[in-house]
Amino acid sequence: MDQSSRHTPGTTHGRGGSPEEPVGELVQRASQQLTDLIRGEMRLAQAEMTEKGKRYGKGGGLFGGAGLVGFLALQALVAAGIAALAVPLPVWAAALIVAAVLAAAAAVLALTGKKEVAQAAPPAPEQTIDSVKADLAEIKESVKR
């Protein structure tokens, strides 16, 4: 066996490493490669989120347009209801009846919404806070043991 085919401890014969390459250089190169990898992944994530953001924006705009057209359809329906009631009643009475029904529906929705908001208050994650406090207390207790 000749001298060039022997493996001596401390030498590296692999990808990217030269024989007798110091460990510091290997660590530095690995660190640089890891940094490059993370930066590349961050660029990829940014590009992906930009594309998704555009799609969400477009979808939100379409939902907004649908809401506007739906609101206009509701107004047309209210006008049709007034016109239908105006056949047996004066127009002013038909409009008054439809307005009263809409006001009653708005009041019911507002009261229900107020009740839901009151049940949600305060806007802090109370269960999570209690859980974290319990975890901290358990950690402190285990440290004392």
PDB file of N, CA and C in Angstrom, residues 4-91:
ATOM      1  N   SER A   4      -0.082   7.474  -0.355  1.00  0.00           N
ATOM      2  CA  SER A   4      -1.210   8.338  -0.705  1.00  0.00           C
ATOM      3  C   SER A   4      -2.552   7.684  -0.439  1.00  0.00           C
ATOM      4  N   SER A   5      -2.618   6.352  -0.312  1.00  0.00           N
ATOM      5  CA  SER A   5      -3.899   5.695  -0.110  1.00  0.00           C
ATOM      6  C   SER A   5      -4.215   5.462   1.352  1.00  0.00           C
ATOM      7  N   ARG A   6      -3.287   5.779   2.232  1.00  0.00           N
ATOM      8  CA  ARG A   6      -3.536   5.599   3.658  1.00  0.00           C
ATOM      9  C   ARG A   6      -4.321   6.777   4.218  1.00  0.00           C
ATOM     10  N   HIS A   7      -5.175   6.454   5.175  1.00  0.00           N
ATOM     11  CA  HIS A   7      -5.928   7.504   5.872  1.00  0.00           C
ATOM     12  C   HIS A   7      -5.289   7.730   7.220  1.00  0.00           C
ATOM     13  N   THR A   8      -4.940   8.972   7.459  1.00  0.00           N
ATOM     14  CA  THR A   8      -4.353   9.285   8.752  1.00  0.00           C
ATOM     15  C   THR A   8      -5.364  10.065   9.560  1.00  0.00           C
ATOM     16  N   PRO A   9      -5.422   9.879  10.862  1.00  0.00           N
ATOM     17  CA  PRO A   9      -6.371  10.612  11.705  1.00  0.00           C
ATOM     18  C   PRO A   9      -6.189  12.117  11.547  1.00  0.00           C
ATOM     19  N   GLY A  10      -7.338  12.816  11.538  1.00  0.00           N
ATOM     20  CA  GLY A  10      -7.279  14.269  11.444  1.00  0.00           C
ATOM     21  C   GLY A  10      -7.401  14.780  10.037  1.00  0.00           C
ATOM     22  N   THR A  11      -7.371  13.884   9.045  1.00  0.00           N
ATOM     23  CA  THR A  11      -7.509  14.342   7.673  1.00  0.00           C
ATOM     24  C   THR A  11      -8.924  14.086   7.203  1.00  0.00           C
ATOM     25  N   THR A  12      -9.368  14.892   6.237  1.00  0.00           N
ATOM     26  CA  THR A  12     -10.700  14.710   5.681  1.00  0.00           C
ATOM     27  C   THR A  12     -10.565  14.508   4.199  1.00  0.00           C
ATOM     28  N   HIS A  13     -11.275  13.547   3.671  1.00  0.00           N
ATOM     29  CA  HIS A  13     -11.292  13.282   2.244  1.00  0.00           C
ATOM     30  C   HIS A  13     -12.751  13.179   1.844  1.00  0.00           C
ATOM     31  N   GLY A  14     -13.455  14.271   1.825  1.00  0.00           N
ATOM     32  CA  GLY A  14     -14.874  14.239   1.478  1.00  0.00           C
ATOM     33  C   GLY A  14     -15.229  15.447   0.656  1.00  0.00           C
ATOM     34  N   ARG A  15     -16.496  15.654   0.518  1.00  0.00           N
ATOM     35  CA  ARG A  15     -16.974  16.783  -0.271  1.00  0.00           C
ATOM     36  C   ARG A  15     -16.598  18.088   0.401  1.00  0.00           C
ATOM     37  N   GLY A  16     -15.995  18.965  -0.343  1.00  0.00           N
ATOM     38  CA  GLY A  16     -15.735  20.327   0.114  1.00  0.00           C
ATOM     39  C   GLY A  16     -14.627  20.453   1.129  1.00  0.00           C
ATOM     40  N   GLY A  17     -14.169  19.383   1.707  1.00  0.00           N
ATOM     41  CA  GLY A  17     -13.146  19.500   2.716  1.00  0.00           C
ATOM     42  C   GLY A  17     -11.803  19.095   2.159  1.00  0.00           C
ATOM     43  N   SER A  18     -10.794  19.866   2.432  1.00  0.00           N
ATOM     44  CA  SER A  18      -9.456  19.496   1.980  1.00  0.00           C
ATOM     45  C   SER A  18      -8.760  18.804   3.145  1.00  0.00           C
ATOM     46  N   PRO A  19      -7.748  17.980   2.857  1.00  0.00           N
ATOM     47  CA  PRO A  19      -7.024  17.324   3.950  1.00  0.00           C
ATOM     48  C   PRO A  19      -6.455  18.374   4.898  1.00  0.00           C
ATOM     49  N   GLU A  20      -6.537  18.065   6.158  1.00  0.00           N
ATOM     50  CA  GLU A  20      -5.988  18.924   7.190  1.00  0.00           C
ATOM     51  C   GLU A  20      -6.682  20.279   7.284  1.00  0.00           C
ATOM     52  N   GLU A  21      -7.949  20.380   6.886  1.00  0.00           N
ATOM     53  CA  GLU A  21      -8.676  21.650   6.988  1.00  0.00           C
ATOM     54  C   GLU A  21      -9.050  21.866   8.454  1.00  0.00           C
ATOM     55  N   PRO A  22      -8.739  23.016   9.009  1.00  0.00           N
ATOM     56  CA  PRO A  22      -9.021  23.261  10.425  1.00  0.00           C
ATOM     57  C   PRO A  22     -10.525  23.210  10.721  1.00  0.00           C
ATOM     58  N   VAL A  23     -10.827  22.771  11.916  1.00  0.00           N
ATOM     59  CA  VAL A  23     -12.220  22.665  12.352  1.00  0.00           C
ATOM     60  C   VAL A  23     -12.888  24.033  12.337  1.00  0.00           C
ATOM     61  N   GLY A  24     -12.179  25.058  12.680  1.00  0.00           N
ATOM     62  CA  GLY A  24     -12.735  26.418  12.681  1.00  0.00           C
ATOM     63  C   GLY A  24     -13.253  26.820  11.318  1.00  0.00           C
ATOM     64  N   GLU A  25     -12.477  26.455  10.271  1.00  0.00           N
ATOM     65  CA  GLU A  25     -12.924  26.784   8.912  1.00  0.00           C
ATOM     66  C   GLU A  25     -14.161  25.979   8.536  1.00  0.00           C
ATOM     67  N   LEU A  26     -14.204  24.725   8.964  1.00  0.00           N
ATOM     68  CA  LEU A  26     -15.373  23.886   8.686  1.00  0.00           C
ATOM     69  C   LEU A  26     -16.622  24.456   9.361  1.00  0.00           C
ATOM     70  N   VAL A  27     -16.457  24.874  10.607  1.00  0.00           N
ATOM     71  CA  VAL A  27     -17.588  25.459  11.339  1.00  0.00           C
ATOM     72  C   VAL A  27     -18.017  26.767  10.687  1.00  0.00           C
ATOM     73  N   GLN A  28     -17.043  27.571  10.285  1.00  0.00           N
ATOM     74  CA  GLN A  28     -17.367  28.846   9.637  1.00  0.00           C
ATOM     75  C   GLN A  28     -18.105  28.604   8.320  1.00  0.00           C
ATOM     76  N   ARG A  29     -17.633  27.623   7.532  1.00  0.00           N
ATOM     77  CA  ARG A  29     -18.290  27.332   6.249  1.00  0.00           C
ATOM     78  C   ARG A  29     -19.708  26.801   6.484  1.00  0.00           C
ATOM     79  N   ALA A  30     -19.861  25.924   7.485  1.00  0.00           N
ATOM     80  CA  ALA A  30     -21.189  25.387   7.796  1.00  0.00           C
ATOM     81  C   ALA A  30     -22.122  26.506   8.241  1.00  0.00           C
ATOM     82  N   SER A  31     -21.588  27.414   9.039  1.00  0.00           N
ATOM     83  CA  SER A  31     -22.385  28.550   9.496  1.00  0.00           C
ATOM     84  C   SER A  31     -22.813  29.424   8.320  1.00  0.00           C
ATOM     85  N   GLN A  32     -21.899  29.658   7.395  1.00  0.00           N
ATOM     86  CA  GLN A  32     -22.214  30.478   6.216  1.00  0.00           C
ATOM     87  C   GLN A  32     -23.259  29.782   5.348  1.00  0.00           C
ATOM     88  N   GLN A  33     -23.105  28.470   5.161  1.00  0.00           N
ATOM     89  CA  GLN A  33     -24.075  27.719   4.357  1.00  0.00           C
ATOM     90  C   GLN A  33     -25.452  27.732   5.004  1.00  0.00           C
ATOM     91  N   LEU A  34     -25.480  27.601   6.332  1.00  0.00           N
ATOM     92  CA  LEU A  34     -26.750  27.645   7.048  1.00  0.00           C
ATOM     93  C   LEU A  34     -27.386  29.022   6.906  1.00  0.00           C
ATOM     94  N   THR A  35     -26.581  30.068   7.012  1.00  0.00           N
ATOM     95  CA  THR A  35     -27.094  31.430   6.838  1.00  0.00           C
ATOM     96  C   THR A  35     -27.653  31.619   5.433  1.00  0.00           C
ATOM     97  N   ASP A  36     -26.910  31.138   4.421  1.00  0.00           N
ATOM     98  CA  ASP A  36     -27.392  31.249   3.038  1.00  0.00           C
ATOM     99  C   ASP A  36     -28.690  30.477   2.847  1.00  0.00           C
ATOM    100  N   LEU A  37     -28.775  29.299   3.446  1.00  0.00           N
ATOM    101  CA  LEU A  37     -29.988  28.488   3.342  1.00  0.00           C
ATOM    102  C   LEU A  37     -31.181  29.201   3.973  1.00  0.00           C
ATOM    103  N   ILE A  38     -30.978  29.762   5.148  1.00  0.00           N
ATOM    104  CA  ILE A  38     -32.067  30.457   5.841  1.00  0.00           C
ATOM    105  C   ILE A  38     -32.497  31.686   5.045  1.00  0.00           C
ATOM    106  N   ARG A  39     -31.539  32.435   4.506  1.00  0.00           N
ATOM    107  CA  ARG A  39     -31.881  33.607   3.697  1.00  0.00           C
ATOM    108  C   ARG A  39     -32.670  33.206   2.452  1.00  0.00           C
ATOM    109  N   GLY A  40     -32.251  32.116   1.815  1.00  0.00           N
ATOM    110  CA  GLY A  40     -32.971  31.625   0.645  1.00  0.00           C
ATOM    111  C   GLY A  40     -34.394  31.216   0.997  1.00  0.00           C
ATOM    112  N   GLU A  41     -34.547  30.533   2.119  1.00  0.00           N
ATOM    113  CA  GLU A  41     -35.890  30.130   2.556  1.00  0.00           C
ATOM    114  C   GLU A  41     -36.745  31.358   2.892  1.00  0.00           C
ATOM    115  N   MET A  42     -36.124  32.367   3.481  1.00  0.00           N
ATOM    116  CA  MET A  42     -36.871  33.591   3.808  1.00  0.00           C
ATOM    117  C   MET A  42     -37.325  34.306   2.532  1.00  0.00           C
ATOM    118  N   ARG A  43     -36.458  34.339   1.514  1.00  0.00           N
ATOM    119  CA  ARG A  43     -36.847  34.947   0.232  1.00  0.00           C
ATOM    120  C   ARG A  43     -37.995  34.173  -0.397  1.00  0.00           C
ATOM    121  N   LEU A  44     -37.926  32.846  -0.330  1.00  0.00           N
ATOM    122  CA  LEU A  44     -38.991  32.014  -0.868  1.00  0.00           C
ATOM    123  C   LEU A  44     -40.296  32.257  -0.112  1.00  0.00           C
ATOM    124  N   ALA A  45     -40.215  32.317   1.210  1.00  0.00           N
ATOM    125  CA  ALA A  45     -41.416  32.567   2.016  1.00  0.00           C
ATOM    126  C   ALA A  45     -41.994  33.946   1.706  1.00  0.00           C
ATOM    127  N   GLN A  46     -41.120  34.941   1.524  1.00  0.00           N
ATOM    128  CA  GLN A  46     -41.591  36.290   1.207  1.00  0.00           C
ATOM    129  C   GLN A  46     -42.300  36.312  -0.137  1.00  0.00           C
ATOM    130  N   ALA A  47     -41.722  35.644  -1.122  1.00  0.00           N
ATOM    131  CA  ALA A  47     -42.350  35.598  -2.447  1.00  0.00           C
ATOM    132  C   ALA A  47     -43.696  34.881  -2.381  1.00  0.00           C
ATOM    133  N   GLU A  48     -43.743  33.794  -1.623  1.00  0.00           N
ATOM    134  CA  GLU A  48     -44.994  33.042  -1.493  1.00  0.00           C
ATOM    135  C   GLU A  48     -46.056  33.875  -0.786  1.00  0.00           C
ATOM    136  N   MET A  49     -45.665  34.574   0.274  1.00  0.00           N
ATOM    137  CA  MET A  49     -46.633  35.392   1.013  1.00  0.00           C
ATOM    138  C   MET A  49     -47.095  36.582   0.177  1.00  0.00           C
ATOM    139  N   THR A  50     -46.214  37.134  -0.654  1.00  0.00           N
ATOM    140  CA  THR A  50     -46.615  38.225  -1.541  1.00  0.00           C
ATOM    141  C   THR A  50     -47.686  37.743  -2.505  1.00  0.00           C
ATOM    142  N   GLU A  51     -47.474  36.565  -3.078  1.00  0.00           N
ATOM    143  CA  GLU A  51     -48.458  35.997  -4.014  1.00  0.00           C
ATOM    144  C   GLU A  51     -49.782  35.723  -3.308  1.00  0.00           C
ATOM    145  N   LYS A  52     -49.701  35.146  -2.113  1.00  0.00           N
ATOM    146  CA  LYS A  52     -50.926  34.866  -1.361  1.00  0.00           C
ATOM    147  C   LYS A  52     -51.624  36.163  -0.961  1.00  0.00           C
ATOM    148  N   GLY A  53     -50.842  37.184  -0.607  1.00  0.00           N
ATOM    149  CA  GLY A  53     -51.426  38.472  -0.248  1.00  0.00           C
ATOM    150  C   GLY A  53     -52.204  39.073  -1.403  1.00  0.00           C
ATOM    151  N   LYS A  54     -51.644  38.944  -2.602  1.00  0.00           N
ATOM    152  CA  LYS A  54     -52.347  39.453  -3.780  1.00  0.00           C
ATOM    153  C   LYS A  54     -53.663  38.719  -3.974  1.00  0.00           C
ATOM    154  N   ARG A  55     -53.635  37.402  -3.788  1.00  0.00           N
ATOM    155  CA  ARG A  55     -54.857  36.618  -3.952  1.00  0.00           C
ATOM    156  C   ARG A  55     -55.885  36.966  -2.880  1.00  0.00           C
ATOM    157  N   TYR A  56     -55.423  37.134  -1.627  1.00  0.00           N
ATOM    158  CA  TYR A  56     -56.338  37.522  -0.554  1.00  0.00           C
ATOM    159  C   TYR A  56     -56.943  38.901  -0.836  1.00  0.00           C
ATOM    160  N   GLY A  57     -56.119  39.818  -1.328  1.00  0.00           N
ATOM    161  CA  GLY A  57     -56.623  41.153  -1.657  1.00  0.00           C
ATOM    162  C   GLY A  57     -57.676  41.099  -2.745  1.00  0.00           C
ATOM    163  N   LYS A  58     -57.401  40.309  -3.760  1.00  0.00           N
ATOM    164  CA  LYS A  58     -58.366  40.167  -4.851  1.00  0.00           C
ATOM    165  C   LYS A  58     -59.658  39.535  -4.338  1.00  0.00           C
ATOM    166  N   GLY A  59     -59.522  38.485  -3.531  1.00  0.00           N
ATOM    167  CA  GLY A  59     -60.702  37.822  -2.960  1.00  0.00           C
ATOM    168  C   GLY A  59     -61.487  38.755  -2.055  1.00  0.00           C
ATOM    169  N   GLY A  60     -60.777  39.542  -1.248  1.00  0.00           N
ATOM    170  CA  GLY A  60     -61.456  40.502  -0.375  1.00  0.00           C
ATOM    171  C   GLY A  60     -62.212  41.548  -1.168  1.00  0.00           C
ATOM    172  N   GLY A  61     -61.603  42.025  -2.256  1.00  0.00           N
ATOM    173  CA  GLY A  61     -62.283  42.990  -3.121  1.00  0.00           C
ATOM    174  C   GLY A  61     -63.536  42.398  -3.745  1.00  0.00           C
ATOM    175  N   LEU A  62     -63.437  41.142  -4.158  1.00  0.00           N
ATOM    176  CA  LEU A  62     -64.613  40.490  -4.737  1.00  0.00           C
ATOM    177  C   LEU A  62     -65.714  40.296  -3.690  1.00  0.00           C
ATOM    178  N   PHE A  63     -65.324  39.935  -2.451  1.00  0.00           N
ATOM    179  CA  PHE A  63     -66.322  39.819  -1.385  1.00  0.00           C
ATOM    180  C   PHE A  63     -66.956  41.177  -1.094  1.00  0.00           C
ATOM    181  N   GLY A  64     -66.154  42.233  -1.098  1.00  0.00           N
ATOM    182  CA  GLY A  64     -66.700  43.576  -0.892  1.00  0.00           C
ATOM    183  C   GLY A  64     -67.699  43.946  -1.981  1.00  0.00           C
ATOM    184  N   GLY A  65     -67.348  43.629  -3.227  1.00  0.00           N
ATOM    185  CA  GLY A  65     -68.269  43.885  -4.333  1.00  0.00           C
ATOM    186  C   GLY A  65     -69.543  43.084  -4.181  1.00  0.00           C
ATOM    187  N   ALA A  66     -69.421  41.827  -3.755  1.00  0.00           N
ATOM    188  CA  ALA A  66     -70.609  40.998  -3.540  1.00  0.00           C
ATOM    189  C   ALA A  66     -71.483  41.586  -2.434  1.00  0.00           C
ATOM    190  N   GLY A  67     -70.847  42.105  -1.388  1.00  0.00           N
ATOM    191  CA  GLY A  67     -71.612  42.726  -0.307  1.00  0.00           C
ATOM    192  C   GLY A  67     -72.366  43.959  -0.782  1.00  0.00           C
ATOM    193  N   LEU A  68     -71.708  44.769  -1.593  1.00  0.00           N
ATOM    194  CA  LEU A  68     -72.356  45.970  -2.125  1.00  0.00           C
ATOM    195  C   LEU A  68     -73.541  45.609  -3.008  1.00  0.00           C
ATOM    196  N   VAL A  69     -73.349  44.645  -3.916  1.00  0.00           N
ATOM    197  CA  VAL A  69     -74.445  44.234  -4.797  1.00  0.00           C
ATOM    198  C   VAL A  69     -75.572  43.604  -3.974  1.00  0.00           C
ATOM    199  N   GLY A  70     -75.214  42.835  -2.957  1.00  0.00           N
ATOM    200  CA  GLY A  70     -76.233  42.257  -2.068  1.00  0.00           C
ATOM    201  C   GLY A  70     -77.020  43.336  -1.344  1.00  0.00           C
ATOM    202  N   PHE A  71     -76.333  44.382  -0.908  1.00  0.00           N
ATOM    203  CA  PHE A  71     -77.013  45.497  -0.233  1.00  0.00           C
ATOM    204  C   PHE A  71     -77.968  46.199  -1.185  1.00  0.00           C
ATOM    205  N   LEU A  72     -77.530  46.406  -2.423  1.00  0.00           N
ATOM    206  CA  LEU A  72     -78.415  47.018  -3.429  1.00  0.00           C
ATOM    207  C   LEU A  72     -79.626  46.128  -3.701  1.00  0.00           C
ATOM    208  N   ALA A  73     -79.406  44.810  -3.730  1.00  0.00           N
ATOM    209  CA  ALA A  73     -80.528  43.881  -3.933  1.00  0.00           C
ATOM    210  C   ALA A  73     -81.504  43.965  -2.766  1.00  0.00           C
ATOM    211  N   LEU A  74     -80.979  44.102  -1.565  1.00  0.00           N
ATOM    212  CA  LEU A  74     -81.851  44.244  -0.396  1.00  0.00           C
ATOM    213  C   LEU A  74     -82.661  45.537  -0.478  1.00  0.00           C
ATOM    214  N   GLN A  75     -82.023  46.610  -0.927  1.00  0.00           N
ATOM    215  CA  GLN A  75     -82.761  47.870  -1.093  1.00  0.00           C
ATOM    216  C   GLN A  75     -83.870  47.722  -2.125  1.00  0.00           C
ATOM    217  N   ALA A  76     -83.584  47.019  -3.210  1.00  0.00           N
ATOM    218  CA  ALA A  76     -84.609  46.798  -4.236  1.00  0.00           C
ATOM    219  C   ALA A  76     -85.743  45.957  -3.670  1.00  0.00           C
ATOM    220  N   LEU A  77     -85.407  44.984  -2.827  1.00  0.00           N
ATOM    221  CA  LEU A  77     -86.428  44.158  -2.202  1.00  0.00           C
ATOM    222  C   LEU A  77     -87.295  44.981  -1.255  1.00  0.00           C
ATOM    223  N   VAL A  78     -86.692  45.878  -0.512  1.00  0.00           N
ATOM    224  CA  VAL A  78     -87.449  46.765   0.374  1.00  0.00           C
ATOM    225  C   VAL A  78     -88.385  47.651  -0.451  1.00  0.00           C
ATOM    226  N   ALA A  79     -87.852  48.179  -1.541  1.00  0.00           N
ATOM    227  CA  ALA A  79     -88.700  49.010  -2.412  1.00  0.00           C
ATOM    228  C   ALA A  79     -89.860  48.197  -2.981  1.00  0.00           C
ATOM    229  N   ALA A  80     -89.607  46.944  -3.332  1.00  0.00           N
ATOM    230  CA  ALA A  80     -90.676  46.087  -3.847  1.00  0.00           C
ATOM    231  C   ALA A  80     -91.720  45.818  -2.766  1.00  0.00           C
ATOM    232  N   GLY A  81     -91.243  45.626  -1.528  1.00  0.00           N
ATOM    233  CA  GLY A  81     -92.176  45.427  -0.416  1.00  0.00           C
ATOM    234  C   GLY A  81     -93.043  46.653  -0.197  1.00  0.00           C
ATOM    235  N   ILE A  82     -92.454  47.816  -0.261  1.00  0.00           N
ATOM    236  CA  ILE A  82     -93.209  49.062  -0.111  1.00  0.00           C
ATOM    237  C   ILE A  82     -94.226  49.178  -1.244  1.00  0.00           C
ATOM    238  N   ALA A  83     -93.804  48.887  -2.461  1.00  0.00           N
ATOM    239  CA  ALA A  83     -94.713  48.974  -3.607  1.00  0.00           C
ATOM    240  C   ALA A  83     -95.861  47.994  -3.471  1.00  0.00           C
ATOM    241  N   ALA A  84     -95.563  46.782  -2.961  1.00  0.00           N
ATOM    242  CA  ALA A  84     -96.624  45.792  -2.791  1.00  0.00           C
ATOM    243  C   ALA A  84     -97.624  46.236  -1.740  1.00  0.00           C
ATOM    244  N   LEU A  85     -97.126  46.810  -0.642  1.00  0.00           N
ATOM    245  CA  LEU A  85     -98.047  47.305   0.391  1.00  0.00           C
ATOM    246  C   LEU A  85     -98.779  48.562  -0.060  1.00  0.00           C
ATOM    247  N   ALA A  86     -98.220  49.276  -1.019  1.00  0.00           N
ATOM    248  CA  ALA A  86     -98.836  50.520  -1.486  1.00  0.00           C
ATOM    249  C   ALA A  86    -100.084  50.255  -2.334  1.00  0.00           C
ATOM    250  N   VAL A  87    -100.280  49.026  -2.738  1.00  0.00           N
ATOM    251  CA  VAL A  87    -101.491  48.716  -3.513  1.00  0.00           C
ATOM    252  C   VAL A  87    -102.735  48.880  -2.643  1.00  0.00           C
ATOM    253  N   PRO A  88    -102.809  48.236  -1.462  1.00  0.00           N
ATOM    254  CA  PRO A  88    -104.010  48.421  -0.638  1.00  0.00           C
ATOM    255  C   PRO A  88    -103.929  49.637   0.298  1.00  0.00           C
ATOM    256  N   LEU A  89    -102.712  50.168   0.541  1.00  0.00           N
ATOM    257  CA  LEU A  89    -102.510  51.276   1.486  1.00  0.00           C
ATOM    258  C   LEU A  89    -101.909  52.473   0.763  1.00  0.00           C
ATOM    259  N   PRO A  90    -101.960  53.629   1.411  1.00  0.00           N
ATOM    260  CA  PRO A  90    -101.232  54.772   0.840  1.00  0.00           C
ATOM    261  C   PRO A  90     -99.720  54.486   0.878  1.00  0.00           C
ATOM    262  N   VAL A  91     -98.975  55.093  -0.010  1.00  0.00           N
ATOM    263  CA  VAL A  91     -97.530  54.848  -0.117  1.00  0.00           C
ATOM    264  C   VAL A  91     -96.828  55.182   1.186  1.00  0.00           C
TER     265      VAL A  91
END
